[in-house]
Amino acid sequence: MRFIIFILLSLSSVLCYAINHYGYMDKIQKKLDKQTPLCLGETQWPVSVKDGSSVWINAKMESLVDAGLVKSSIEGHNKVWFLTPLGSAEFKRSGDFCYGRIIVKNIESITHIDAKKGFIIFNYYIESLPEWAKNKSVRFAYSYLDNIVTGINVAKYRVEFEKVSSGVIEITDEPTQLDLLY
């Protein structure tokens, strides 16, 4: 009989732990989903610059050429970049080159500061990460993308929480990355 009670108590604590983590994960995910989408910010096509005038734009566009999303041509004194069929298909999804959605992978720790407040450390993965987002040229030209991709399963994020008067846990700030991987 004691053995059965021990097993039931053990299972109930594991179940409470799992439900608690799942509840936190769900709340963190909702907060993440409200953040700015993971996109490159390239919303106007075609792109045209005077040949040799903007090294930065040229580098970003050529990284997209390397990934097969755009092609370039010289028209008069301008260099022009157009979407390829792959680039057009990717662009049509959201009006930009978006590279997935951050998903909470697991909670590393939950720390209570006091009876009402605390913080959670978690890591993530990217749902639906396209192949072009793994391209080294694109990752070099778009450092935020590189940081996000490099951080998959490695980088840790922190989010604060607070118990409101009803006893429900609320996430009180935006998730912030603890360790930059540049």
Short mmCIF file of C-alpha atoms in Angstrom, two decimals:
data_model
loop_
_atom_site.label_atom_id
_atom_site.label_comp_id
_atom_site.label_asym_id
_atom_site.label_seq_id
_atom_site.Cartn_x
_atom_site.Cartn_y
_atom_site.Cartn_z
CA MET A 1 0.00 0.00 0.00
CA ARG A 2 2.81 2.43 0.87
CA PHE A 3 4.43 1.63 -2.43
CA ILE A 4 1.26 2.55 -4.33
CA ILE A 5 0.93 5.82 -2.41
CA PHE A 6 4.59 6.59 -3.12
CA ILE A 7 4.07 5.93 -6.84
CA LEU A 8 0.93 8.09 -6.94
CA LEU A 9 2.66 10.96 -5.15
CA SER A 10 5.65 10.70 -7.47
CA LEU A 11 3.46 10.70 -10.55
CA SER A 12 1.39 13.62 -9.28
CA SER A 13 4.51 15.75 -8.72
CA VAL A 14 5.78 14.90 -12.21
CA LEU A 15 2.36 15.67 -13.66
CA CYS A 16 2.19 19.01 -11.80
CA TYR A 17 5.68 19.86 -13.02
CA ALA A 18 4.76 19.03 -16.63
CA ILE A 19 1.49 20.98 -16.49
CA ASN A 20 3.27 23.94 -14.89
CA HIS A 21 5.98 23.96 -17.55
CA TYR A 22 3.42 23.52 -20.32
CA GLY A 23 1.39 26.45 -18.94
CA TYR A 24 4.48 28.64 -18.86
CA MET A 25 5.52 27.48 -22.34
CA ASP A 26 2.09 28.31 -23.72
CA LYS A 27 2.16 31.81 -22.19
CA ILE A 28 5.71 32.46 -23.44
CA GLN A 29 4.76 31.24 -26.92
CA LYS A 30 1.81 33.64 -27.04
CA LYS A 31 4.17 36.49 -26.13
CA LEU A 32 6.66 35.40 -28.81
CA ASP A 33 3.90 35.22 -31.42
CA LYS A 34 3.06 38.89 -30.77
CA GLN A 35 6.63 39.99 -31.61
CA THR A 36 7.71 41.26 -35.00
CA PRO A 37 7.82 38.39 -37.54
CA LEU A 38 11.19 36.91 -38.49
CA CYS A 39 11.67 38.61 -41.87
CA LEU A 40 14.54 40.26 -43.71
CA GLY A 41 12.70 43.55 -44.31
CA GLU A 42 13.02 43.46 -48.10
CA THR A 43 9.54 44.56 -49.12
CA GLN A 44 10.03 46.43 -52.42
CA TRP A 45 10.91 44.74 -55.72
CA PRO A 46 12.68 45.26 -57.98
CA VAL A 47 15.57 46.98 -56.19
CA SER A 48 17.63 49.44 -58.20
CA VAL A 49 20.74 51.47 -57.32
CA LYS A 50 23.25 53.43 -59.34
CA ASP A 51 25.99 50.94 -60.22
CA GLY A 52 28.71 51.05 -57.56
CA SER A 53 26.90 53.60 -55.39
CA SER A 54 25.81 51.55 -52.39
CA VAL A 55 28.14 48.84 -51.17
CA TRP A 56 25.73 47.85 -48.36
CA ILE A 57 22.67 47.40 -50.60
CA ASN A 58 24.79 45.62 -53.19
CA ALA A 59 26.14 43.18 -50.56
CA LYS A 60 22.67 42.41 -49.20
CA MET A 61 21.20 41.91 -52.67
CA GLU A 62 24.11 39.74 -53.83
CA SER A 63 23.60 37.50 -50.79
CA LEU A 64 20.03 36.98 -52.00
CA VAL A 65 21.42 36.20 -55.47
CA ASP A 66 23.69 33.58 -53.86
CA ALA A 67 20.64 32.04 -52.17
CA GLY A 68 18.72 31.91 -55.46
CA LEU A 69 16.03 34.37 -54.40
CA VAL A 70 16.94 37.18 -56.80
CA LYS A 71 18.93 37.81 -59.98
CA SER A 72 20.64 40.98 -61.08
CA SER A 73 21.19 42.87 -64.29
CA ILE A 74 22.69 46.18 -65.36
CA GLU A 75 20.24 48.62 -66.92
CA GLY A 76 22.00 51.77 -68.04
CA HIS A 77 23.90 53.09 -65.03
CA ASN A 78 21.81 51.12 -62.53
CA LYS A 79 22.13 47.67 -61.10
CA VAL A 80 18.70 46.09 -60.73
CA TRP A 81 17.70 43.00 -58.74
CA PHE A 82 14.57 41.03 -59.67
CA LEU A 83 12.90 38.12 -57.91
CA THR A 84 13.57 34.64 -59.27
CA PRO A 85 10.70 32.13 -59.34
CA LEU A 86 11.89 30.82 -55.93
CA GLY A 87 12.19 34.39 -54.62
CA SER A 88 8.76 35.27 -55.95
CA ALA A 89 7.17 32.24 -54.27
CA GLU A 90 8.88 33.04 -50.94
CA PHE A 91 8.00 36.74 -51.20
CA LYS A 92 4.33 36.12 -51.99
CA ARG A 93 3.80 34.35 -48.66
CA SER A 94 4.14 37.52 -46.60
CA GLY A 95 5.35 40.40 -48.75
CA ASP A 96 8.89 39.90 -47.46
CA PHE A 97 11.41 37.09 -47.03
CA CYS A 98 10.25 35.58 -43.75
CA TYR A 99 12.15 32.67 -42.28
CA GLY A 100 9.90 30.94 -39.81
CA ARG A 101 8.55 31.29 -36.32
CA ILE A 102 10.35 31.08 -32.97
CA ILE A 103 8.96 28.19 -30.92
CA VAL A 104 9.73 27.57 -27.24
CA LYS A 105 11.68 24.31 -27.17
CA ASN A 106 12.03 23.83 -23.45
CA ILE A 107 12.23 25.66 -20.17
CA GLU A 108 15.71 25.57 -18.65
CA SER A 109 14.73 27.08 -15.30
CA ILE A 110 12.03 28.91 -13.39
CA THR A 111 13.29 31.26 -10.70
CA HIS A 112 10.98 32.87 -8.16
CA ILE A 113 12.17 36.27 -6.94
CA ASP A 114 9.37 36.48 -4.37
CA ALA A 115 5.84 35.08 -3.92
CA LYS A 116 4.54 36.98 -6.96
CA LYS A 117 7.44 37.59 -9.34
CA GLY A 118 10.06 35.56 -11.09
CA PHE A 119 11.72 34.81 -14.40
CA ILE A 120 11.99 31.91 -16.79
CA ILE A 121 14.98 30.88 -18.89
CA PHE A 122 14.15 28.97 -22.08
CA ASN A 123 15.58 28.02 -25.45
CA TYR A 124 13.94 27.74 -28.85
CA TYR A 125 13.90 26.36 -32.34
CA ILE A 126 12.62 27.85 -35.59
CA GLU A 127 9.52 26.31 -37.10
CA SER A 128 9.58 26.15 -40.93
CA LEU A 129 13.12 27.51 -41.39
CA PRO A 130 13.63 27.66 -45.19
CA GLU A 131 16.86 26.45 -46.81
CA TRP A 132 17.73 29.93 -48.13
CA ALA A 133 17.87 31.20 -44.51
CA LYS A 134 20.74 28.79 -43.84
CA ASN A 135 22.80 30.24 -46.71
CA LYS A 136 26.10 31.65 -45.37
CA SER A 137 25.97 34.74 -47.60
CA VAL A 138 22.46 35.65 -46.44
CA ARG A 139 23.38 35.03 -42.81
CA PHE A 140 26.46 37.25 -43.16
CA ALA A 141 24.51 40.08 -44.81
CA TYR A 142 21.62 39.87 -42.33
CA SER A 143 23.28 39.53 -38.92
CA TYR A 144 19.98 39.31 -36.99
CA LEU A 145 19.04 36.25 -39.05
CA ASP A 146 22.47 34.76 -38.36
CA ASN A 147 22.08 35.33 -34.62
CA ILE A 148 18.65 33.65 -34.61
CA VAL A 149 19.81 30.66 -36.70
CA THR A 150 23.04 30.22 -34.72
CA GLY A 151 21.04 30.33 -31.49
CA ILE A 152 18.69 27.46 -32.33
CA ASN A 153 18.83 24.96 -29.43
CA VAL A 154 21.74 26.95 -27.93
CA ALA A 155 20.79 30.54 -27.07
CA LYS A 156 18.86 31.16 -23.90
CA TYR A 157 16.07 33.69 -23.53
CA ARG A 158 14.69 35.20 -20.36
CA VAL A 159 11.17 36.38 -19.66
CA GLU A 160 9.72 37.78 -16.42
CA PHE A 161 6.40 36.73 -14.95
CA GLU A 162 4.09 37.85 -12.18
CA LYS A 163 1.12 36.30 -10.40
CA VAL A 164 -1.87 38.60 -10.73
CA SER A 165 -4.57 38.93 -8.05
CA SER A 166 -6.51 35.94 -9.43
CA GLY A 167 -3.41 33.76 -9.00
CA VAL A 168 -2.85 33.43 -12.74
CA ILE A 169 0.70 33.81 -14.07
CA GLU A 170 1.19 36.66 -16.56
CA ILE A 171 4.28 37.25 -18.69
CA THR A 172 5.24 40.87 -17.95
CA ASP A 173 7.96 41.67 -20.50
CA GLU A 174 9.25 40.75 -23.92
CA PRO A 175 11.54 37.73 -24.14
CA THR A 176 15.17 38.88 -24.28
CA GLN A 177 18.17 36.92 -25.44
CA LEU A 178 20.74 36.33 -22.71
CA ASP A 179 23.71 35.29 -24.81
CA LEU A 180 24.44 36.91 -28.16
CA LEU A 181 26.22 34.59 -30.54
CA TYR A 182 27.79 37.03 -33.01
#
